[in-house]
Amino acid sequence: MTPACPLQLNDHGRLRHFLSLDGLPRELLTEILDTADSFLEVGARAVKKVPLMRGMTVCNVFFENSTRTRTTFELAAKRLSADVITLNVSTSSTSKGETLTDTLRTLEAMAADMFVMRHADSGAAHFVAEHVSPNVAIINGGDGRHAHPTQGMLDMLTIRRHKGDFSQLKVAIVGDILHSRVARSNMIALKTLGCPDIRVIAPKTLLPVGLEQYGVNVYHNIEQGLKDVDVVIMLRLQRERMRSGLLPSESEFYRLFGLSEQRVALAHPEAIVMHPGPINRGVEIDSSVADSPRAMILNQVTYGIAVRMAVLSMTMSGQNEQRQLDAEKSAQQEAR
Ligand code: CP
């Protein structure tokens, strides 16, 4: 496993950016889940607000399409009482040739405290975190096929709330692993949280090299892979990232890897079915499964708001703490 990116932690090991789950300790992931659990109650109140981020400005900058991530980040920031700007990239000056860093510096000049960013290039969030002012936090809302850390954490919250302890679970991730940032974040989170049996089920053409680093068991036959699993995580075919020739056709993929009622019946009788969305009915999942009581697809969206509240508020605290540590260091240097 890659070590945690030093950039995303402050001098006390607390979050100051949220770029990837790689190398983050189990205690930190558990704290995100516990904090998110406490925020779920806020969403059930008549007045769905807490004052934790009053006076802060959060800017959503999405260079790729999104329904769930963009809107749930916006709701999360508003429920924390932050001011929120959502930049419509297609009508912004990036479409006139402005570079990514120049667009973000412009927003920084408006005193934004945090950027939530989605970008088609792997590593984009990390690049921006290296270049923004030290007081601005970057939250990765998905970068290329690299990472989607808040999706990973909301998936873990879904599993913990419906299945409990990770140490006894069998979890299958099915479909287009090669192009999926969700699969990568989920494999890292499951391993860190102690899941002993992580299975990936996919055709050989949709598997990345280097899977062994994630400690997963690979299956090319869905019937074998689903046997007795407690959790099935289906993935969307990422057509926009796929070069031609990786798949014979969508109907052939569905015939070999689609989740039908007959196939779900091979899992544990109380297994849950998850999907990060957007779902493609009849391509990776049958409607009868997607709409069944065991499907957690809409619960995942609800939990996503609470997880994003947890990540925003913990990152804000980590940034504030670092600012204080830096001020103390400068005061000590001046006193010498
Ligand atoms: N799961 C997810 O990232 O969905 P969106 O693309 O709609 O944000």
CSV table of C-alpha atoms and ligand atoms in Angstrom, one decimal:
chain,number,residue,atom,x,y,z
A,1,MET,CA,0.0,0.0,0.0
A,2,THR,CA,1.3,3.5,-0.9
A,3,PRO,CA,2.1,5.6,2.2
A,4,ALA,CA,-0.3,8.5,3.0
A,5,CYS,CA,0.4,11.6,0.9
A,6,PRO,CA,2.2,13.9,3.4
A,7,LEU,CA,0.5,16.9,1.8
A,8,GLN,CA,-2.9,15.9,3.1
A,9,LEU,CA,-2.0,15.6,6.8
A,10,ASN,CA,-1.0,18.4,9.2
A,11,ASP,CA,2.0,18.1,11.6
A,12,HIS,CA,-0.3,16.2,14.1
A,13,GLY,CA,-1.5,13.7,11.5
A,14,ARG,CA,-4.9,15.4,11.1
A,15,LEU,CA,-6.5,16.1,7.7
A,16,ARG,CA,-5.7,19.4,6.0
A,17,HIS,CA,-6.6,18.2,2.5
A,18,PHE,CA,-8.6,15.1,1.5
A,19,LEU,CA,-7.0,13.7,-1.7
A,20,SER,CA,-7.0,9.9,-1.4
A,21,LEU,CA,-7.5,7.1,1.1
A,22,ASP,CA,-4.0,5.7,0.4
A,23,GLY,CA,-2.1,5.1,3.6
A,24,LEU,CA,-4.6,6.9,5.9
A,25,PRO,CA,-4.7,5.0,9.3
A,26,ARG,CA,-7.7,3.0,10.3
A,27,GLU,CA,-8.3,5.3,13.3
A,28,LEU,CA,-8.7,8.3,11.0
A,29,LEU,CA,-11.1,6.4,8.7
A,30,THR,CA,-13.1,5.2,11.7
A,31,GLU,CA,-13.2,8.8,13.0
A,32,ILE,CA,-14.7,10.0,9.7
A,33,LEU,CA,-17.3,7.2,10.0
A,34,ASP,CA,-18.2,8.1,13.6
A,35,THR,CA,-18.4,11.8,12.8
A,36,ALA,CA,-20.6,11.1,9.8
A,37,ASP,CA,-22.9,8.9,12.0
A,38,SER,CA,-23.4,11.9,14.3
A,39,PHE,CA,-24.2,14.2,11.3
A,40,LEU,CA,-26.9,11.8,10.0
A,41,GLU,CA,-29.1,13.1,12.8
A,42,VAL,CA,-28.8,16.7,11.5
A,43,GLY,CA,-30.4,15.6,8.2
A,44,ALA,CA,-33.4,14.3,10.1
A,45,ARG,CA,-34.1,17.6,11.9
A,46,ALA,CA,-36.6,20.3,10.9
A,47,VAL,CA,-33.8,22.8,10.7
A,48,LYS,CA,-31.0,20.9,9.0
A,49,LYS,CA,-28.1,23.1,10.1
A,50,VAL,CA,-25.2,23.3,12.5
A,51,PRO,CA,-22.9,26.4,12.8
A,52,LEU,CA,-19.5,24.6,12.5
A,53,MET,CA,-18.4,26.3,9.3
A,54,ARG,CA,-20.1,29.7,9.7
A,55,GLY,CA,-18.1,32.4,7.9
A,56,MET,CA,-16.2,29.8,5.8
A,57,THR,CA,-16.5,29.7,1.9
A,58,VAL,CA,-16.5,26.4,0.1
A,59,CYS,CA,-16.2,26.5,-3.7
A,60,ASN,CA,-17.3,23.5,-5.8
A,61,VAL,CA,-15.3,23.2,-9.0
A,62,PHE,CA,-16.4,20.3,-11.2
A,63,PHE,CA,-14.6,19.8,-14.5
A,64,GLU,CA,-16.5,16.6,-15.1
A,65,ASN,CA,-20.3,15.9,-14.9
A,66,SER,CA,-21.7,14.9,-11.5
A,67,THR,CA,-25.2,14.7,-9.9
A,68,ARG,CA,-24.6,13.0,-6.6
A,69,THR,CA,-21.1,14.3,-5.5
A,70,ARG,CA,-21.6,17.9,-6.5
A,71,THR,CA,-25.1,18.3,-4.9
A,72,THR,CA,-24.3,16.4,-1.8
A,73,PHE,CA,-21.1,18.4,-1.2
A,74,GLU,CA,-23.2,21.6,-1.7
A,75,LEU,CA,-25.8,20.4,0.8
A,76,ALA,CA,-23.1,19.2,3.2
A,77,ALA,CA,-21.4,22.6,3.2
A,78,LYS,CA,-24.7,24.4,3.6
A,79,ARG,CA,-25.8,22.2,6.5
A,80,LEU,CA,-22.5,23.2,8.2
A,81,SER,CA,-23.5,26.9,7.6
A,82,ALA,CA,-20.7,27.6,5.1
A,83,ASP,CA,-21.2,30.0,2.2
A,84,VAL,CA,-21.1,27.9,-1.0
A,85,ILE,CA,-20.2,28.8,-4.6
A,86,THR,CA,-20.6,26.2,-7.3
A,87,LEU,CA,-18.7,27.1,-10.4
A,88,ASN,CA,-20.3,26.1,-13.7
A,89,VAL,CA,-17.1,25.1,-15.6
A,90,SER,CA,-18.7,25.0,-19.0
A,91,THR,CA,-19.6,28.8,-18.7
A,92,SER,CA,-16.5,29.8,-16.7
A,93,SER,CA,-13.3,31.3,-18.2
A,94,THR,CA,-11.6,27.8,-18.3
A,95,SER,CA,-13.6,27.4,-21.5
A,96,LYS,CA,-11.7,30.5,-22.8
A,97,GLY,CA,-8.3,28.9,-22.3
A,98,GLU,CA,-7.6,29.9,-18.6
A,99,THR,CA,-5.4,27.3,-16.9
A,100,LEU,CA,-6.6,25.3,-13.9
A,101,THR,CA,-4.3,27.0,-11.5
A,102,ASP,CA,-5.2,30.5,-12.8
A,103,THR,CA,-9.0,29.7,-12.3
A,104,LEU,CA,-8.3,28.4,-8.8
A,105,ARG,CA,-6.1,31.4,-7.9
A,106,THR,CA,-8.9,33.7,-9.0
A,107,LEU,CA,-11.3,31.9,-6.7
A,108,GLU,CA,-8.6,32.0,-3.9
A,109,ALA,CA,-8.5,35.8,-4.3
A,110,MET,CA,-12.2,35.8,-3.4
A,111,ALA,CA,-11.1,34.3,0.0
A,112,ALA,CA,-12.4,30.7,-0.6
A,113,ASP,CA,-11.3,28.5,2.2
A,114,MET,CA,-11.9,25.1,0.5
A,115,PHE,CA,-12.2,23.8,-3.0
A,116,VAL,CA,-14.1,20.6,-3.8
A,117,MET,CA,-12.8,19.5,-7.1
A,118,ARG,CA,-13.6,16.9,-9.7
A,119,HIS,CA,-11.3,16.5,-12.7
A,120,ALA,CA,-10.9,14.0,-15.6
A,121,ASP,CA,-7.1,13.8,-15.0
A,122,SER,CA,-5.7,11.4,-12.3
A,123,GLY,CA,-3.6,13.5,-9.9
A,124,ALA,CA,-5.4,16.8,-10.6
A,125,ALA,CA,-6.5,17.3,-6.9
A,126,HIS,CA,-3.0,16.6,-5.7
A,127,PHE,CA,-1.5,19.0,-8.2
A,128,VAL,CA,-3.8,21.8,-7.1
A,129,ALA,CA,-3.1,21.0,-3.4
A,130,GLU,CA,0.6,21.6,-4.1
A,131,HIS,CA,-0.1,24.9,-5.7
A,132,VAL,CA,-2.8,26.7,-3.7
A,133,SER,CA,-2.0,28.9,-0.7
A,134,PRO,CA,-1.3,26.9,2.5
A,135,ASN,CA,-4.5,28.1,4.1
A,136,VAL,CA,-6.8,26.6,1.4
A,137,ALA,CA,-8.0,23.0,1.6
A,138,ILE,CA,-8.5,20.8,-1.4
A,139,ILE,CA,-11.1,18.0,-1.3
A,140,ASN,CA,-11.0,15.5,-4.1
A,141,GLY,CA,-14.5,14.8,-5.6
A,142,GLY,CA,-13.0,12.3,-8.0
A,143,ASP,CA,-9.8,12.5,-10.2
A,144,GLY,CA,-9.7,10.4,-13.4
A,145,ARG,CA,-9.5,6.7,-12.6
A,146,HIS,CA,-7.3,7.4,-9.5
A,147,ALA,CA,-9.5,8.1,-6.4
A,148,HIS,CA,-12.9,9.1,-5.2
A,149,PRO,CA,-12.2,9.2,-1.4
A,150,THR,CA,-15.6,10.5,-0.2
A,151,GLN,CA,-17.4,7.9,-2.3
A,152,GLY,CA,-15.2,5.3,-0.7
A,153,MET,CA,-16.1,6.6,2.8
A,154,LEU,CA,-19.8,6.8,2.2
A,155,ASP,CA,-19.7,3.2,0.9
A,156,MET,CA,-17.9,2.2,4.1
A,157,LEU,CA,-20.6,4.0,6.2
A,158,THR,CA,-23.3,2.1,4.2
A,159,ILE,CA,-21.6,-1.2,4.9
A,160,ARG,CA,-20.9,-0.4,8.6
A,161,ARG,CA,-24.5,0.7,9.2
A,162,HIS,CA,-26.1,-2.3,7.5
A,163,LYS,CA,-23.5,-5.1,8.1
A,164,GLY,CA,-21.6,-4.0,11.2
A,165,ASP,CA,-18.1,-5.1,11.9
A,166,PHE,CA,-15.8,-5.3,8.8
A,167,SER,CA,-13.7,-8.2,10.3
A,168,GLN,CA,-16.2,-10.9,9.3
A,169,LEU,CA,-17.3,-9.7,5.9
A,170,LYS,CA,-17.0,-11.0,2.4
A,171,VAL,CA,-17.3,-8.1,-0.1
A,172,ALA,CA,-17.4,-8.4,-3.9
A,173,ILE,CA,-16.7,-5.5,-6.3
A,174,VAL,CA,-18.0,-6.3,-9.8
A,175,GLY,CA,-17.5,-4.8,-13.2
A,176,ASP,CA,-15.2,-2.2,-14.7
A,177,ILE,CA,-12.4,-2.1,-12.1
A,178,LEU,CA,-9.9,-0.8,-14.7
A,179,HIS,CA,-11.4,2.6,-15.1
A,180,SER,CA,-13.0,2.9,-11.7
A,181,ARG,CA,-11.7,5.4,-9.1
A,182,VAL,CA,-14.5,4.1,-6.8
A,183,ALA,CA,-13.1,0.6,-6.9
A,184,ARG,CA,-9.6,1.8,-6.0
A,185,SER,CA,-10.9,3.9,-3.0
A,186,ASN,CA,-13.1,1.0,-1.9
A,187,MET,CA,-10.4,-1.6,-2.0
A,188,ILE,CA,-8.1,0.6,0.0
A,189,ALA,CA,-10.8,1.5,2.6
A,190,LEU,CA,-12.0,-2.2,3.0
A,191,LYS,CA,-8.4,-3.4,3.5
A,192,THR,CA,-7.6,-0.6,6.0
A,193,LEU,CA,-10.8,-1.3,8.0
A,194,GLY,CA,-9.9,-5.0,8.2
A,195,CYS,CA,-12.2,-6.7,5.7
A,196,PRO,CA,-10.7,-10.2,5.3
A,197,ASP,CA,-12.3,-11.2,2.0
A,198,ILE,CA,-12.3,-8.6,-0.8
A,199,ARG,CA,-13.2,-10.0,-4.2
A,200,VAL,CA,-13.1,-8.3,-7.5
A,201,ILE,CA,-15.1,-9.9,-10.3
A,202,ALA,CA,-14.4,-8.7,-13.9
A,203,PRO,CA,-13.3,-9.8,-17.3
A,204,LYS,CA,-9.5,-9.8,-17.8
A,205,THR,CA,-9.8,-6.7,-20.1
A,206,LEU,CA,-11.3,-4.6,-17.3
A,207,LEU,CA,-8.7,-5.3,-14.6
A,208,PRO,CA,-5.8,-3.0,-13.9
A,209,VAL,CA,-2.2,-4.3,-13.4
A,210,GLY,CA,-0.9,-4.3,-9.8
A,211,LEU,CA,-4.1,-5.5,-8.2
A,212,GLU,CA,-2.0,-7.6,-5.8
A,213,GLN,CA,-1.1,-4.5,-3.7
A,214,TYR,CA,-4.8,-4.3,-2.6
A,215,GLY,CA,-4.9,-7.8,-1.2
A,216,VAL,CA,-7.9,-8.8,-3.2
A,217,ASN,CA,-9.1,-12.2,-4.7
A,218,VAL,CA,-9.8,-12.0,-8.4
A,219,TYR,CA,-12.6,-13.9,-10.1
A,220,HIS,CA,-13.5,-14.0,-13.8
A,221,ASN,CA,-16.7,-15.9,-13.2
A,222,ILE,CA,-19.5,-14.0,-11.4
A,223,GLU,CA,-21.3,-17.1,-10.1
A,224,GLN,CA,-18.1,-18.3,-8.3
A,225,GLY,CA,-17.2,-14.8,-7.0
A,226,LEU,CA,-20.7,-14.0,-5.6
A,227,LYS,CA,-20.9,-17.2,-3.5
A,228,ASP,CA,-21.9,-16.3,0.1
A,229,VAL,CA,-20.8,-12.6,-0.1
A,230,ASP,CA,-22.4,-10.2,2.4
A,231,VAL,CA,-22.0,-7.1,0.2
A,232,VAL,CA,-22.1,-6.7,-3.6
A,233,ILE,CA,-20.7,-3.4,-5.0
A,234,MET,CA,-21.6,-3.0,-8.7
A,235,LEU,CA,-19.7,-0.5,-10.9
A,236,ARG,CA,-20.8,1.4,-14.0
A,237,LEU,CA,-19.1,0.7,-17.3
A,238,GLN,CA,-16.9,3.8,-17.7
A,239,ARG,CA,-17.5,4.2,-21.4
A,240,GLU,CA,-16.0,7.8,-21.4
A,241,ARG,CA,-12.6,6.4,-20.2
A,242,MET,CA,-12.6,3.2,-22.3
A,243,ARG,CA,-10.6,2.6,-25.4
A,244,SER,CA,-12.3,0.5,-28.0
A,245,GLY,CA,-11.9,-3.3,-28.0
A,246,LEU,CA,-12.1,-3.9,-24.3
A,247,LEU,CA,-15.7,-5.2,-24.4
A,248,PRO,CA,-17.5,-7.2,-27.1
A,249,SER,CA,-20.8,-5.3,-26.4
A,250,GLU,CA,-22.9,-4.1,-23.5
A,251,SER,CA,-25.3,-7.0,-24.0
A,252,GLU,CA,-22.5,-9.5,-23.8
A,253,PHE,CA,-21.1,-7.8,-20.7
A,254,TYR,CA,-24.6,-8.0,-19.1
A,255,ARG,CA,-24.9,-11.7,-20.0
A,256,LEU,CA,-21.5,-12.5,-18.4
A,257,PHE,CA,-21.3,-10.0,-15.5
A,258,GLY,CA,-24.7,-8.3,-15.0
A,259,LEU,CA,-26.4,-8.6,-11.6
A,260,SER,CA,-29.6,-10.5,-12.0
A,261,GLU,CA,-31.9,-11.9,-9.3
A,262,GLN,CA,-30.6,-15.4,-10.0
A,263,ARG,CA,-27.1,-14.2,-9.4
A,264,VAL,CA,-27.9,-12.3,-6.2
A,265,ALA,CA,-29.4,-15.5,-4.9
A,266,LEU,CA,-25.9,-17.0,-4.8
A,267,ALA,CA,-24.8,-14.4,-2.2
A,268,HIS,CA,-25.6,-14.6,1.5
A,269,PRO,CA,-29.4,-14.5,2.0
A,270,GLU,CA,-29.1,-11.1,3.7
A,271,ALA,CA,-26.6,-9.6,1.3
A,272,ILE,CA,-26.9,-5.9,0.4
A,273,VAL,CA,-26.4,-4.5,-3.1
A,274,MET,CA,-24.6,-1.2,-3.6
A,275,HIS,CA,-23.8,1.0,-6.7
A,276,PRO,CA,-22.2,4.4,-6.6
A,277,GLY,CA,-24.4,5.6,-9.4
A,278,PRO,CA,-25.3,6.6,-12.0
A,279,ILE,CA,-26.7,3.1,-12.6
A,280,ASN,CA,-27.3,1.7,-16.1
A,281,ARG,CA,-30.2,-0.7,-15.9
A,282,GLY,CA,-29.8,-3.7,-18.0
A,283,VAL,CA,-26.1,-3.0,-18.5
A,284,GLU,CA,-24.6,-3.8,-15.1
A,285,ILE,CA,-27.7,-4.3,-13.0
A,286,ASP,CA,-31.2,-5.6,-13.5
A,287,SER,CA,-34.1,-3.3,-12.5
A,288,SER,CA,-35.5,-6.0,-10.3
A,289,VAL,CA,-32.3,-5.9,-8.2
A,290,ALA,CA,-31.8,-2.2,-8.3
A,291,ASP,CA,-35.3,-1.6,-7.0
A,292,SER,CA,-35.3,-4.5,-4.4
A,293,PRO,CA,-35.2,-4.0,-0.6
A,294,ARG,CA,-31.6,-5.2,-0.5
A,295,ALA,CA,-30.5,-2.3,-2.8
A,296,MET,CA,-28.7,0.5,-0.8
A,297,ILE,CA,-28.3,2.8,-3.8
A,298,LEU,CA,-30.4,5.7,-2.4
A,299,ASN,CA,-29.2,5.1,1.2
A,300,GLN,CA,-25.7,5.6,-0.2
A,301,VAL,CA,-26.7,9.1,-1.5
A,302,THR,CA,-28.2,10.1,1.9
A,303,TYR,CA,-25.1,8.8,3.8
A,304,GLY,CA,-23.0,10.8,1.3
A,305,ILE,CA,-24.2,14.1,2.8
A,306,ALA,CA,-23.2,13.1,6.3
A,307,VAL,CA,-19.8,11.7,5.2
A,308,ARG,CA,-19.1,14.9,3.2
A,309,MET,CA,-20.1,17.0,6.3
A,310,ALA,CA,-17.6,14.9,8.3
A,311,VAL,CA,-14.8,15.4,5.8
A,312,LEU,CA,-15.4,19.1,5.3
A,313,SER,CA,-15.5,19.8,9.1
A,314,MET,CA,-12.5,17.6,9.9
A,315,THR,CA,-10.4,19.2,7.1
A,316,MET,CA,-11.4,22.7,8.3
A,317,SER,CA,-10.2,21.7,11.9
A,318,GLY,CA,-7.0,20.3,10.5
A,319,GLN,CA,-6.3,23.5,8.6
A,320,ASN,CA,-7.0,25.7,11.6
A,321,GLU,CA,-4.8,23.5,13.8
A,322,GLN,CA,-1.9,23.8,11.3
A,323,ARG,CA,-2.3,27.6,11.1
A,324,GLN,CA,-2.0,27.7,14.8
A,325,LEU,CA,1.1,25.4,14.8
A,326,ASP,CA,2.7,27.6,12.1
A,327,ALA,CA,2.0,30.8,14.1
A,328,GLU,CA,3.5,29.2,17.2
A,329,LYS,CA,6.6,28.2,15.2
A,330,SER,CA,7.1,31.7,13.8
A,331,ALA,CA,6.6,33.2,17.3
A,332,GLN,CA,9.3,30.9,18.7
A,333,GLN,CA,11.7,31.7,15.8
A,334,GLU,CA,11.2,35.5,16.4
A,335,ALA,CA,11.8,35.1,20.1
A,336,ARG,CA,15.2,33.4,19.5
B,1,CP,N1,-21.0,8.4,-7.5
B,1,CP,C1,-20.8,9.5,-8.2
B,1,CP,O1,-19.6,10.0,-8.2
B,1,CP,O2,-21.8,10.0,-8.8
B,1,CP,P1,-21.8,11.4,-9.6
B,1,CP,O3,-20.9,11.2,-10.9
B,1,CP,O4,-23.2,11.7,-10.0
B,1,CP,O5,-21.2,12.5,-8.7
